Amino acid sequence: MTIQWFPGHMTRARRQIQEKLSLIDVVIELLDARLPLSSRNPMIDEILLNKPRLILLNKSDLADPAVTREWVDYFKREGHTAITADASTGQGVKDIPLKAKELIKEKIDRQISKGIRPRAVRALIVGIPNVGKSTLINRLAGRSIAATGDRPGVTKGQQWIKVGTEMELLDTPGILWPKFEDQNVGYRLAATGAIKEEILNVEDIAFFAIKYLCQYYWTQLQERFDLGERPEDLENPDGVVAVMEAIGRKRGCIVSGGRVDLEKASGIMLRELRAGKLGRFSMESPY
Ligand code: G4P
């Protein structure tokens, strides 16, 4: 479900997360590995108030592995611990409790030196809608936890989920809003399916994605849709539209007069892109 974020929602979402901060030791911030900055909440540092944080680049199965490695380095340089995961299959998920524990190692050591037996690390998952929060919670829990729902403002009694003996997780994730100011961020989020198409024009989203893919992942695009030559000048919209038309013809999106139905072609292309049919790709890189 895509949320319409209004200032009231944002304030409430922020307050709900901040209310939980006193209960937890570590925040697990979920980002989409294909677009870590665009899928990041713009106020995250202010919201989390220096709480130890593990950055989890989720959906790494869909992202370009070389670019994901660059992102892990980027976050390290920013002073964070970042790891990659694929919550849908569980790859990387088993490392989470240990990494979370490492983040509060000093606190644990202090407790041990005082003769206190440390309890399990308490964690909260936060992230924008569709980034994989529920999937990850279910994966960590090893079972299906009641639907958490992307409904800011809807609260329910929260419970701790045991993840082995090392970690306890709040069953309700913190839902954050994405960045809205930059239109390219919106296009990246829409191209990957993080926000629903209705918010932006489907042809504009496909145009943005195709232009990007022509530049960075031409071979994947060409092979998937059996295309000819890459447009020479990507700043000329005609070249990108010609690629969209070629994709439409390939998928039989022809209307009367032999014209290509660009709206239909755009929808098909984006569905295939999101389903990983064009192979792995990243929508932004740190360098
Ligand atoms: P949310 O709670 O943050 O809103 O996200 P949620 O877990 O509902 O996940 C959103 C979509 O992303 C789901 O797909 C889910 O299966 C998929 N997903 C989550 N993590 C990963 C991952 O690491 N890799 C891949 N490839 N997909 C992931 P969906 O199509 O909306 O639902 P479904 O068809 O899986 O039921």
PDB file of C-alpha atoms and ligand atoms in Angstrom:
ATOM      1  CA  MET A   1       0.000   0.000   0.000  1.00  0.00           C
ATOM      2  CA  THR A   2       1.332   3.441  -0.839  1.00  0.00           C
ATOM      3  CA  ILE A   3       0.786   6.055   1.785  1.00  0.00           C
ATOM      4  CA  GLN A   4      -0.150   9.607   0.995  1.00  0.00           C
ATOM      5  CA  TRP A   5       2.235  11.396   3.318  1.00  0.00           C
ATOM      6  CA  PHE A   6       0.997  14.641   4.774  1.00  0.00           C
ATOM      7  CA  PRO A   7       2.797  16.737   7.388  1.00  0.00           C
ATOM      8  CA  GLY A   8       0.533  15.267  10.065  1.00  0.00           C
ATOM      9  CA  HIS A   9       1.504  11.720   9.049  1.00  0.00           C
ATOM     10  CA  MET A  10       5.172  12.595   9.106  1.00  0.00           C
ATOM     11  CA  THR A  11       4.956  14.110  12.562  1.00  0.00           C
ATOM     12  CA  ARG A  12       3.079  11.076  13.837  1.00  0.00           C
ATOM     13  CA  ALA A  13       5.480   8.610  12.192  1.00  0.00           C
ATOM     14  CA  ARG A  14       8.423  10.429  13.688  1.00  0.00           C
ATOM     15  CA  ARG A  15       6.815  10.512  17.136  1.00  0.00           C
ATOM     16  CA  GLN A  16       5.960   6.817  16.997  1.00  0.00           C
ATOM     17  CA  ILE A  17       9.546   5.912  16.216  1.00  0.00           C
ATOM     18  CA  GLN A  18      10.944   8.242  18.840  1.00  0.00           C
ATOM     19  CA  GLU A  19       8.611   6.776  21.460  1.00  0.00           C
ATOM     20  CA  LYS A  20      10.138   3.380  20.783  1.00  0.00           C
ATOM     21  CA  LEU A  21      13.750   4.522  20.904  1.00  0.00           C
ATOM     22  CA  SER A  22      13.920   4.282  24.684  1.00  0.00           C
ATOM     23  CA  LEU A  23      12.888   0.606  24.475  1.00  0.00           C
ATOM     24  CA  ILE A  24      15.589  -0.450  22.059  1.00  0.00           C
ATOM     25  CA  ASP A  25      19.368  -0.720  21.770  1.00  0.00           C
ATOM     26  CA  VAL A  26      19.773  -0.689  18.007  1.00  0.00           C
ATOM     27  CA  VAL A  27      17.884   0.548  14.944  1.00  0.00           C
ATOM     28  CA  ILE A  28      18.009  -1.504  11.766  1.00  0.00           C
ATOM     29  CA  GLU A  29      17.588   0.991   8.946  1.00  0.00           C
ATOM     30  CA  LEU A  30      16.395  -0.734   5.793  1.00  0.00           C
ATOM     31  CA  LEU A  31      17.354   0.798   2.468  1.00  0.00           C
ATOM     32  CA  ASP A  32      16.788  -0.510  -1.032  1.00  0.00           C
ATOM     33  CA  ALA A  33      20.205  -1.639  -2.277  1.00  0.00           C
ATOM     34  CA  ARG A  34      19.326  -0.397  -5.771  1.00  0.00           C
ATOM     35  CA  LEU A  35      18.807   3.171  -4.572  1.00  0.00           C
ATOM     36  CA  PRO A  36      20.086   3.596  -1.034  1.00  0.00           C
ATOM     37  CA  LEU A  37      19.934   7.383  -0.912  1.00  0.00           C
ATOM     38  CA  SER A  38      16.624   7.768  -2.699  1.00  0.00           C
ATOM     39  CA  SER A  39      15.048   5.159  -0.419  1.00  0.00           C
ATOM     40  CA  ARG A  40      16.381   6.913   2.649  1.00  0.00           C
ATOM     41  CA  ASN A  41      14.328   9.178   4.856  1.00  0.00           C
ATOM     42  CA  PRO A  42      15.635  12.743   4.589  1.00  0.00           C
ATOM     43  CA  MET A  43      15.405  13.343   8.348  1.00  0.00           C
ATOM     44  CA  ILE A  44      16.724  10.002   9.529  1.00  0.00           C
ATOM     45  CA  ASP A  45      19.613  11.392  11.587  1.00  0.00           C
ATOM     46  CA  GLU A  46      17.337  13.782  13.449  1.00  0.00           C
ATOM     47  CA  ILE A  47      14.726  11.091  14.013  1.00  0.00           C
ATOM     48  CA  LEU A  48      17.085   8.458  15.377  1.00  0.00           C
ATOM     49  CA  LEU A  49      18.904  10.795  17.748  1.00  0.00           C
ATOM     50  CA  ASN A  50      22.278   8.985  17.710  1.00  0.00           C
ATOM     51  CA  LYS A  51      20.807   5.571  18.477  1.00  0.00           C
ATOM     52  CA  PRO A  52      23.258   2.879  17.288  1.00  0.00           C
ATOM     53  CA  ARG A  53      22.241   1.962  13.783  1.00  0.00           C
ATOM     54  CA  LEU A  54      22.774  -0.944  11.426  1.00  0.00           C
ATOM     55  CA  ILE A  55      22.196  -0.082   7.781  1.00  0.00           C
ATOM     56  CA  LEU A  56      20.766  -2.983   5.848  1.00  0.00           C
ATOM     57  CA  LEU A  57      20.886  -2.773   2.069  1.00  0.00           C
ATOM     58  CA  ASN A  58      17.940  -5.013   1.287  1.00  0.00           C
ATOM     59  CA  LYS A  59      16.858  -6.429  -2.097  1.00  0.00           C
ATOM     60  CA  SER A  60      20.545  -6.815  -2.875  1.00  0.00           C
ATOM     61  CA  ASP A  61      19.557  -9.766  -5.074  1.00  0.00           C
ATOM     62  CA  LEU A  62      18.116  -7.202  -7.503  1.00  0.00           C
ATOM     63  CA  ALA A  63      20.986  -4.694  -7.318  1.00  0.00           C
ATOM     64  CA  ASP A  64      24.236  -4.500  -9.268  1.00  0.00           C
ATOM     65  CA  PRO A  65      26.742  -6.239  -6.942  1.00  0.00           C
ATOM     66  CA  ALA A  66      29.662  -3.959  -7.877  1.00  0.00           C
ATOM     67  CA  VAL A  67      27.639  -0.840  -7.104  1.00  0.00           C
ATOM     68  CA  THR A  68      26.335  -2.370  -3.863  1.00  0.00           C
ATOM     69  CA  ARG A  69      29.932  -2.894  -2.721  1.00  0.00           C
ATOM     70  CA  GLU A  70      30.566   0.793  -3.384  1.00  0.00           C
ATOM     71  CA  TRP A  71      27.560   1.674  -1.254  1.00  0.00           C
ATOM     72  CA  VAL A  72      28.779  -0.474   1.636  1.00  0.00           C
ATOM     73  CA  ASP A  73      32.112   1.401   1.497  1.00  0.00           C
ATOM     74  CA  TYR A  74      30.297   4.711   1.237  1.00  0.00           C
ATOM     75  CA  PHE A  75      28.302   4.081   4.413  1.00  0.00           C
ATOM     76  CA  LYS A  76      31.405   2.845   6.212  1.00  0.00           C
ATOM     77  CA  ARG A  77      33.124   6.090   5.347  1.00  0.00           C
ATOM     78  CA  GLU A  78      30.107   7.917   6.768  1.00  0.00           C
ATOM     79  CA  GLY A  79      30.790   6.089  10.026  1.00  0.00           C
ATOM     80  CA  HIS A  80      28.057   3.467   9.774  1.00  0.00           C
ATOM     81  CA  THR A  81      27.982  -0.296   9.704  1.00  0.00           C
ATOM     82  CA  ALA A  82      26.287  -1.441   6.511  1.00  0.00           C
ATOM     83  CA  ILE A  83      25.505  -4.975   5.412  1.00  0.00           C
ATOM     84  CA  THR A  84      23.604  -6.425   2.476  1.00  0.00           C
ATOM     85  CA  ALA A  85      20.671  -8.792   2.574  1.00  0.00           C
ATOM     86  CA  ASP A  86      17.927 -10.377   0.557  1.00  0.00           C
ATOM     87  CA  ALA A  87      15.030 -10.716   2.953  1.00  0.00           C
ATOM     88  CA  SER A  88      12.964 -12.655   0.433  1.00  0.00           C
ATOM     89  CA  THR A  89      15.351 -15.625   0.468  1.00  0.00           C
ATOM     90  CA  GLY A  90      17.074 -14.924   3.776  1.00  0.00           C
ATOM     91  CA  GLN A  91      20.548 -14.330   2.340  1.00  0.00           C
ATOM     92  CA  GLY A  92      22.538 -12.180   4.787  1.00  0.00           C
ATOM     93  CA  VAL A  93      19.768 -12.227   7.390  1.00  0.00           C
ATOM     94  CA  LYS A  94      21.515 -14.549   9.819  1.00  0.00           C
ATOM     95  CA  ASP A  95      24.347 -12.003  10.234  1.00  0.00           C
ATOM     96  CA  ILE A  96      22.007  -9.358  11.608  1.00  0.00           C
ATOM     97  CA  PRO A  97      21.920 -10.327  15.330  1.00  0.00           C
ATOM     98  CA  LEU A  98      25.705 -10.524  15.543  1.00  0.00           C
ATOM     99  CA  LYS A  99      26.196  -7.212  13.724  1.00  0.00           C
ATOM    100  CA  ALA A 100      23.594  -5.578  15.944  1.00  0.00           C
ATOM    101  CA  LYS A 101      25.371  -6.876  19.019  1.00  0.00           C
ATOM    102  CA  GLU A 102      28.717  -5.564  17.794  1.00  0.00           C
ATOM    103  CA  LEU A 103      27.234  -2.068  17.643  1.00  0.00           C
ATOM    104  CA  ILE A 104      26.669  -2.024  21.395  1.00  0.00           C
ATOM    105  CA  LYS A 105      29.753  -4.010  22.309  1.00  0.00           C
ATOM    106  CA  GLU A 106      31.041  -1.342  24.712  1.00  0.00           C
ATOM    107  CA  LYS A 107      27.758  -1.305  26.614  1.00  0.00           C
ATOM    108  CA  ILE A 108      27.760  -5.099  26.813  1.00  0.00           C
ATOM    109  CA  ASP A 109      31.392  -5.166  27.995  1.00  0.00           C
ATOM    110  CA  ARG A 110      30.574  -2.585  30.668  1.00  0.00           C
ATOM    111  CA  GLN A 111      27.684  -4.712  31.914  1.00  0.00           C
ATOM    112  CA  ILE A 112      29.852  -7.820  32.002  1.00  0.00           C
ATOM    113  CA  SER A 113      32.584  -5.992  33.937  1.00  0.00           C
ATOM    114  CA  LYS A 114      29.951  -5.016  36.538  1.00  0.00           C
ATOM    115  CA  GLY A 115      28.843  -8.628  36.798  1.00  0.00           C
ATOM    116  CA  ILE A 116      25.543  -7.968  34.975  1.00  0.00           C
ATOM    117  CA  ARG A 117      24.491 -10.632  32.510  1.00  0.00           C
ATOM    118  CA  PRO A 118      23.612  -8.772  29.269  1.00  0.00           C
ATOM    119  CA  ARG A 119      20.150  -9.391  27.891  1.00  0.00           C
ATOM    120  CA  ALA A 120      19.395  -9.916  24.198  1.00  0.00           C
ATOM    121  CA  VAL A 121      19.940  -6.906  21.943  1.00  0.00           C
ATOM    122  CA  ARG A 122      16.652  -5.098  21.388  1.00  0.00           C
ATOM    123  CA  ALA A 123      16.105  -3.833  17.858  1.00  0.00           C
ATOM    124  CA  LEU A 124      13.606  -1.866  15.807  1.00  0.00           C
ATOM    125  CA  ILE A 125      13.355  -2.054  12.024  1.00  0.00           C
ATOM    126  CA  VAL A 126      12.653   1.208  10.197  1.00  0.00           C
ATOM    127  CA  GLY A 127      12.314   2.109   6.542  1.00  0.00           C
ATOM    128  CA  ILE A 128      10.097   3.560   3.844  1.00  0.00           C
ATOM    129  CA  PRO A 129       7.119   1.535   2.526  1.00  0.00           C
ATOM    130  CA  ASN A 130       7.924  -1.489   0.352  1.00  0.00           C
ATOM    131  CA  VAL A 131      11.582  -1.680   1.291  1.00  0.00           C
ATOM    132  CA  GLY A 132      11.016  -5.121   2.823  1.00  0.00           C
ATOM    133  CA  LYS A 133      10.379  -4.466   6.527  1.00  0.00           C
ATOM    134  CA  SER A 134       7.607  -7.055   6.955  1.00  0.00           C
ATOM    135  CA  THR A 135       9.482  -9.613   4.885  1.00  0.00           C
ATOM    136  CA  LEU A 136      12.555  -9.146   7.047  1.00  0.00           C
ATOM    137  CA  ILE A 137      10.598  -9.346  10.306  1.00  0.00           C
ATOM    138  CA  ASN A 138       9.005 -12.606   9.154  1.00  0.00           C
ATOM    139  CA  ARG A 139      12.392 -13.922   8.061  1.00  0.00           C
ATOM    140  CA  LEU A 140      14.038 -13.065  11.387  1.00  0.00           C
ATOM    141  CA  ALA A 141      11.099 -14.467  13.321  1.00  0.00           C
ATOM    142  CA  GLY A 142      11.127 -17.649  11.243  1.00  0.00           C
ATOM    143  CA  ARG A 143       7.362 -17.405  10.887  1.00  0.00           C
ATOM    144  CA  SER A 144       4.688 -15.102   9.588  1.00  0.00           C
ATOM    145  CA  ILE A 145       3.991 -12.275  11.995  1.00  0.00           C
ATOM    146  CA  ALA A 146       0.518 -10.720  11.781  1.00  0.00           C
ATOM    147  CA  ALA A 147       0.372  -8.157   8.972  1.00  0.00           C
ATOM    148  CA  THR A 148       2.018  -5.010  10.193  1.00  0.00           C
ATOM    149  CA  GLY A 149       0.462  -2.833   7.512  1.00  0.00           C
ATOM    150  CA  ASP A 150       1.761   0.384   6.043  1.00  0.00           C
ATOM    151  CA  ARG A 151      -0.585   2.541   7.970  1.00  0.00           C
ATOM    152  CA  PRO A 152       1.006   5.420   9.779  1.00  0.00           C
ATOM    153  CA  GLY A 153      -0.974   6.354  12.794  1.00  0.00           C
ATOM    154  CA  VAL A 154      -2.405   2.870  13.259  1.00  0.00           C
ATOM    155  CA  THR A 155      -1.031   1.450  16.449  1.00  0.00           C
ATOM    156  CA  LYS A 156      -1.402  -1.932  18.015  1.00  0.00           C
ATOM    157  CA  GLY A 157       0.032  -3.548  21.077  1.00  0.00           C
ATOM    158  CA  GLN A 158       3.669  -4.184  20.347  1.00  0.00           C
ATOM    159  CA  GLN A 159       5.450  -7.375  21.118  1.00  0.00           C
ATOM    160  CA  TRP A 160       8.989  -8.605  21.176  1.00  0.00           C
ATOM    161  CA  ILE A 161       9.965 -11.303  18.743  1.00  0.00           C
ATOM    162  CA  LYS A 162      12.827 -13.530  19.813  1.00  0.00           C
ATOM    163  CA  VAL A 163      15.515 -13.972  17.171  1.00  0.00           C
ATOM    164  CA  GLY A 164      17.593 -16.813  18.542  1.00  0.00           C
ATOM    165  CA  THR A 165      19.034 -15.984  21.947  1.00  0.00           C
ATOM    166  CA  GLU A 166      20.947 -12.891  20.791  1.00  0.00           C
ATOM    167  CA  MET A 167      18.251 -10.498  19.658  1.00  0.00           C
ATOM    168  CA  GLU A 168      14.718  -9.334  20.327  1.00  0.00           C
ATOM    169  CA  LEU A 169      12.833  -7.399  17.701  1.00  0.00           C
ATOM    170  CA  LEU A 170       9.812  -5.125  17.995  1.00  0.00           C
ATOM    171  CA  ASP A 171       7.111  -6.719  15.857  1.00  0.00           C
ATOM    172  CA  THR A 172       5.901  -3.389  14.421  1.00  0.00           C
ATOM    173  CA  PRO A 173       8.415  -1.612  12.195  1.00  0.00           C
ATOM    174  CA  GLY A 174       8.850   2.150  12.027  1.00  0.00           C
ATOM    175  CA  ILE A 175       7.467   3.426   8.745  1.00  0.00           C
ATOM    176  CA  LEU A 176       9.318   6.394   7.296  1.00  0.00           C
ATOM    177  CA  TRP A 177       8.507   8.668   4.396  1.00  0.00           C
ATOM    178  CA  PRO A 178      10.809   8.947   1.383  1.00  0.00           C
ATOM    179  CA  LYS A 179      12.218  12.152  -0.050  1.00  0.00           C
ATOM    180  CA  PHE A 180       9.737  14.106  -2.080  1.00  0.00           C
ATOM    181  CA  GLU A 181      11.616  17.226  -3.047  1.00  0.00           C
ATOM    182  CA  ASP A 182      13.719  15.841  -5.874  1.00  0.00           C
ATOM    183  CA  GLN A 183      11.756  14.625  -8.885  1.00  0.00           C
ATOM    184  CA  ASN A 184      14.502  12.188  -9.911  1.00  0.00           C
ATOM    185  CA  VAL A 185      14.192  10.535  -6.502  1.00  0.00           C
ATOM    186  CA  GLY A 186      10.492  10.064  -7.244  1.00  0.00           C
ATOM    187  CA  TYR A 187      11.284   8.510 -10.615  1.00  0.00           C
ATOM    188  CA  ARG A 188      13.835   6.121  -9.107  1.00  0.00           C
ATOM    189  CA  LEU A 189      11.390   5.062  -6.417  1.00  0.00           C
ATOM    190  CA  ALA A 190       8.623   4.599  -8.968  1.00  0.00           C
ATOM    191  CA  ALA A 191      10.827   2.727 -11.452  1.00  0.00           C
ATOM    192  CA  THR A 192      11.733   0.177  -8.789  1.00  0.00           C
ATOM    193  CA  GLY A 193       8.154  -0.078  -7.515  1.00  0.00           C
ATOM    194  CA  ALA A 194       8.745   1.583  -4.147  1.00  0.00           C
ATOM    195  CA  ILE A 195       5.992   4.062  -4.862  1.00  0.00           C
ATOM    196  CA  LYS A 196       2.928   3.401  -6.951  1.00  0.00           C
ATOM    197  CA  GLU A 197       2.854   4.459 -10.559  1.00  0.00           C
ATOM    198  CA  GLU A 198      -0.297   6.545 -10.173  1.00  0.00           C
ATOM    199  CA  ILE A 199       1.666   9.226  -8.376  1.00  0.00           C
ATOM    200  CA  LEU A 200       3.750   9.918 -11.476  1.00  0.00           C
ATOM    201  CA  ASN A 201       2.990   9.460 -15.147  1.00  0.00           C
ATOM    202  CA  VAL A 202       3.891   5.911 -16.237  1.00  0.00           C
ATOM    203  CA  GLU A 203       5.430   7.049 -19.521  1.00  0.00           C
ATOM    204  CA  ASP A 204       7.593   9.576 -17.701  1.00  0.00           C
ATOM    205  CA  ILE A 205       8.788   6.890 -15.278  1.00  0.00           C
ATOM    206  CA  ALA A 206       9.605   4.520 -18.146  1.00  0.00           C
ATOM    207  CA  PHE A 207      11.350   7.320 -20.059  1.00  0.00           C
ATOM    208  CA  PHE A 208      13.492   8.060 -17.012  1.00  0.00           C
ATOM    209  CA  ALA A 209      14.299   4.368 -16.489  1.00  0.00           C
ATOM    210  CA  ILE A 210      15.070   3.687 -20.155  1.00  0.00           C
ATOM    211  CA  LYS A 211      17.345   6.701 -20.427  1.00  0.00           C
ATOM    212  CA  TYR A 212      19.196   5.543 -17.324  1.00  0.00           C
ATOM    213  CA  LEU A 213      19.443   1.954 -18.539  1.00  0.00           C
ATOM    214  CA  CYS A 214      20.639   3.102 -21.973  1.00  0.00           C
ATOM    215  CA  GLN A 215      23.459   4.902 -20.208  1.00  0.00           C
ATOM    216  CA  TYR A 216      24.520   2.325 -17.615  1.00  0.00           C
ATOM    217  CA  TYR A 217      22.957  -1.054 -18.483  1.00  0.00           C
ATOM    218  CA  TRP A 218      22.574  -0.943 -22.236  1.00  0.00           C
ATOM    219  CA  THR A 219      23.537  -4.580 -22.855  1.00  0.00           C
ATOM    220  CA  GLN A 220      20.895  -5.850 -20.425  1.00  0.00           C
ATOM    221  CA  LEU A 221      18.224  -3.658 -21.996  1.00  0.00           C
ATOM    222  CA  GLN A 222      19.279  -4.545 -25.522  1.00  0.00           C
ATOM    223  CA  GLU A 223      19.289  -8.268 -24.867  1.00  0.00           C
ATOM    224  CA  ARG A 224      15.958  -8.310 -23.062  1.00  0.00           C
ATOM    225  CA  PHE A 225      14.113  -6.460 -25.828  1.00  0.00           C
ATOM    226  CA  ASP A 226      16.278  -7.407 -28.768  1.00  0.00           C
ATOM    227  CA  LEU A 227      17.098  -3.787 -29.574  1.00  0.00           C
ATOM    228  CA  GLY A 228      19.311  -2.341 -32.292  1.00  0.00           C
ATOM    229  CA  GLU A 229      21.862   0.366 -31.624  1.00  0.00           C
ATOM    230  CA  ARG A 230      22.092   2.475 -28.492  1.00  0.00           C
ATOM    231  CA  PRO A 231      20.921   6.063 -29.129  1.00  0.00           C
ATOM    232  CA  GLU A 232      23.953   8.261 -29.670  1.00  0.00           C
ATOM    233  CA  ASP A 233      22.731  11.335 -27.850  1.00  0.00           C
ATOM    234  CA  LEU A 234      20.811  10.450 -24.700  1.00  0.00           C
ATOM    235  CA  GLU A 235      20.089  14.112 -24.072  1.00  0.00           C
ATOM    236  CA  ASN A 236      17.936  14.103 -27.169  1.00  0.00           C
ATOM    237  CA  PRO A 237      14.538  12.735 -26.042  1.00  0.00           C
ATOM    238  CA  ASP A 238      13.785  11.384 -29.539  1.00  0.00           C
ATOM    239  CA  GLY A 239      16.442   8.695 -29.178  1.00  0.00           C
ATOM    240  CA  VAL A 240      15.014   7.483 -25.862  1.00  0.00           C
ATOM    241  CA  VAL A 241      11.455   7.545 -27.232  1.00  0.00           C
ATOM    242  CA  ALA A 242      12.658   5.472 -30.195  1.00  0.00           C
ATOM    243  CA  VAL A 243      13.887   2.840 -27.722  1.00  0.00           C
ATOM    244  CA  MET A 244      10.511   2.946 -25.948  1.00  0.00           C
ATOM    245  CA  GLU A 245       8.786   2.399 -29.287  1.00  0.00           C
ATOM    246  CA  ALA A 246      11.074  -0.487 -30.164  1.00  0.00           C
ATOM    247  CA  ILE A 247      10.241  -2.098 -26.809  1.00  0.00           C
ATOM    248  CA  GLY A 248       6.526  -1.552 -27.487  1.00  0.00           C
ATOM    249  CA  ARG A 249       6.754  -3.170 -30.920  1.00  0.00           C
ATOM    250  CA  LYS A 250       8.613  -6.106 -29.418  1.00  0.00           C
ATOM    251  CA  ARG A 251       5.822  -6.610 -26.891  1.00  0.00           C
ATOM    252  CA  GLY A 252       3.021  -6.167 -29.422  1.00  0.00           C
ATOM    253  CA  CYS A 253       1.777  -2.805 -28.123  1.00  0.00           C
ATOM    254  CA  ILE A 254       0.520  -1.603 -31.497  1.00  0.00           C
ATOM    255  CA  VAL A 255      -2.631   0.454 -31.978  1.00  0.00           C
ATOM    256  CA  SER A 256      -4.485   1.575 -35.100  1.00  0.00           C
ATOM    257  CA  GLY A 257      -2.272   3.033 -37.795  1.00  0.00           C
ATOM    258  CA  GLY A 258       0.672   0.951 -36.590  1.00  0.00           C
ATOM    259  CA  ARG A 259       1.398   3.409 -33.790  1.00  0.00           C
ATOM    260  CA  VAL A 260       3.017   2.123 -30.608  1.00  0.00           C
ATOM    261  CA  ASP A 261       0.908   2.425 -27.464  1.00  0.00           C
ATOM    262  CA  LEU A 262       3.613   4.023 -25.321  1.00  0.00           C
ATOM    263  CA  GLU A 263       1.578   3.853 -22.134  1.00  0.00           C
ATOM    264  CA  LYS A 264       1.127   0.103 -22.464  1.00  0.00           C
ATOM    265  CA  ALA A 265       4.751  -0.397 -23.502  1.00  0.00           C
ATOM    266  CA  SER A 266       5.880   1.629 -20.486  1.00  0.00           C
ATOM    267  CA  GLY A 267       3.808  -0.482 -18.107  1.00  0.00           C
ATOM    268  CA  ILE A 268       5.178  -3.733 -19.525  1.00  0.00           C
ATOM    269  CA  MET A 269       8.778  -2.518 -19.483  1.00  0.00           C
ATOM    270  CA  LEU A 270       8.514  -1.373 -15.862  1.00  0.00           C
ATOM    271  CA  ARG A 271       6.913  -4.632 -14.732  1.00  0.00           C
ATOM    272  CA  GLU A 272       9.744  -6.611 -16.300  1.00  0.00           C
ATOM    273  CA  LEU A 273      12.330  -4.279 -14.822  1.00  0.00           C
ATOM    274  CA  ARG A 274      10.895  -4.598 -11.302  1.00  0.00           C
ATOM    275  CA  ALA A 275      10.595  -8.346 -11.571  1.00  0.00           C
ATOM    276  CA  GLY A 276      14.327  -8.541 -12.259  1.00  0.00           C
ATOM    277  CA  LYS A 277      13.805  -9.762 -15.854  1.00  0.00           C
ATOM    278  CA  LEU A 278      16.419  -7.337 -17.143  1.00  0.00           C
ATOM    279  CA  GLY A 279      18.957  -8.662 -14.679  1.00  0.00           C
ATOM    280  CA  ARG A 280      20.440  -6.881 -11.719  1.00  0.00           C
ATOM    281  CA  PHE A 281      20.784  -3.130 -11.781  1.00  0.00           C
ATOM    282  CA  SER A 282      21.292  -0.190  -9.435  1.00  0.00           C
ATOM    283  CA  MET A 283      19.517   3.105  -9.948  1.00  0.00           C
ATOM    284  CA  GLU A 284      22.162   5.266  -8.309  1.00  0.00           C
ATOM    285  CA  SER A 285      25.775   5.021  -7.339  1.00  0.00           C
ATOM    286  CA  PRO A 286      27.718   6.902  -4.668  1.00  0.00           C
ATOM    287  CA  TYR A 287      30.473   8.074  -7.027  1.00  0.00           C
TER     288      TYR A 287
HETATM  289  P1  G4P B   1       7.406  -3.232   3.724  1.00  0.00           P
HETATM  290  O1  G4P B   1       6.967  -4.046   4.889  1.00  0.00           O
HETATM  291  O2  G4P B   1       8.674  -2.471   3.976  1.00  0.00           O
HETATM  292  O3  G4P B   1       6.345  -2.344   3.161  1.00  0.00           O
HETATM  293  O4  G4P B   1       7.793  -4.233   2.528  1.00  0.00           O
HETATM  294  P2  G4P B   1       7.389  -5.765   2.326  1.00  0.00           P
HETATM  295  O5  G4P B   1       8.077  -6.632   3.307  1.00  0.00           O
HETATM  296  O6  G4P B   1       5.898  -5.848   2.224  1.00  0.00           O
HETATM  297  O7  G4P B   1       8.038  -6.033   0.901  1.00  0.00           O
HETATM  298  C1  G4P B   1       7.628  -5.344  -0.265  1.00  0.00           C
HETATM  299  C2  G4P B   1       7.886  -6.220  -1.480  1.00  0.00           C
HETATM  300  O8  G4P B   1       9.297  -6.429  -1.604  1.00  0.00           O
HETATM  301  C3  G4P B   1       7.278  -7.614  -1.380  1.00  0.00           C
HETATM  302  O9  G4P B   1       6.931  -8.013  -2.699  1.00  0.00           O
HETATM  303  C4  G4P B   1       8.436  -8.471  -0.905  1.00  0.00           C
HETATM  304  O10 G4P B   1       8.298  -9.818  -1.259  1.00  0.00           O
HETATM  305  C5  G4P B   1       9.570  -7.821  -1.663  1.00  0.00           C
HETATM  306  N1  G4P B   1      10.882  -8.018  -1.015  1.00  0.00           N
HETATM  307  C6  G4P B   1      11.213  -7.780   0.275  1.00  0.00           C
HETATM  308  N2  G4P B   1      12.508  -8.029   0.475  1.00  0.00           N
HETATM  309  C7  G4P B   1      13.020  -8.430  -0.703  1.00  0.00           C
HETATM  310  C8  G4P B   1      14.342  -8.811  -1.148  1.00  0.00           C
HETATM  311  O11 G4P B   1      15.333  -8.803  -0.399  1.00  0.00           O
HETATM  312  N3  G4P B   1      14.458  -9.155  -2.455  1.00  0.00           N
HETATM  313  C9  G4P B   1      13.416  -9.132  -3.322  1.00  0.00           C
HETATM  314  N4  G4P B   1      13.643  -9.494  -4.584  1.00  0.00           N
HETATM  315  N5  G4P B   1      12.177  -8.780  -2.952  1.00  0.00           N
HETATM  316  C10 G4P B   1      11.987  -8.422  -1.661  1.00  0.00           C
HETATM  317  P3  G4P B   1       5.483  -7.934  -3.251  1.00  0.00           P
HETATM  318  O12 G4P B   1       5.546  -8.253  -4.678  1.00  0.00           O
HETATM  319  O13 G4P B   1       4.852  -6.640  -2.849  1.00  0.00           O
HETATM  320  O14 G4P B   1       4.740  -9.012  -2.443  1.00  0.00           O
HETATM  321  P4  G4P B   1       4.883 -10.605  -2.617  1.00  0.00           P
HETATM  322  O15 G4P B   1       4.487 -10.869  -4.027  1.00  0.00           O
HETATM  323  O16 G4P B   1       6.272 -10.999  -2.337  1.00  0.00           O
HETATM  324  O17 G4P B   1       3.907 -11.100  -1.632  1.00  0.00           O
END
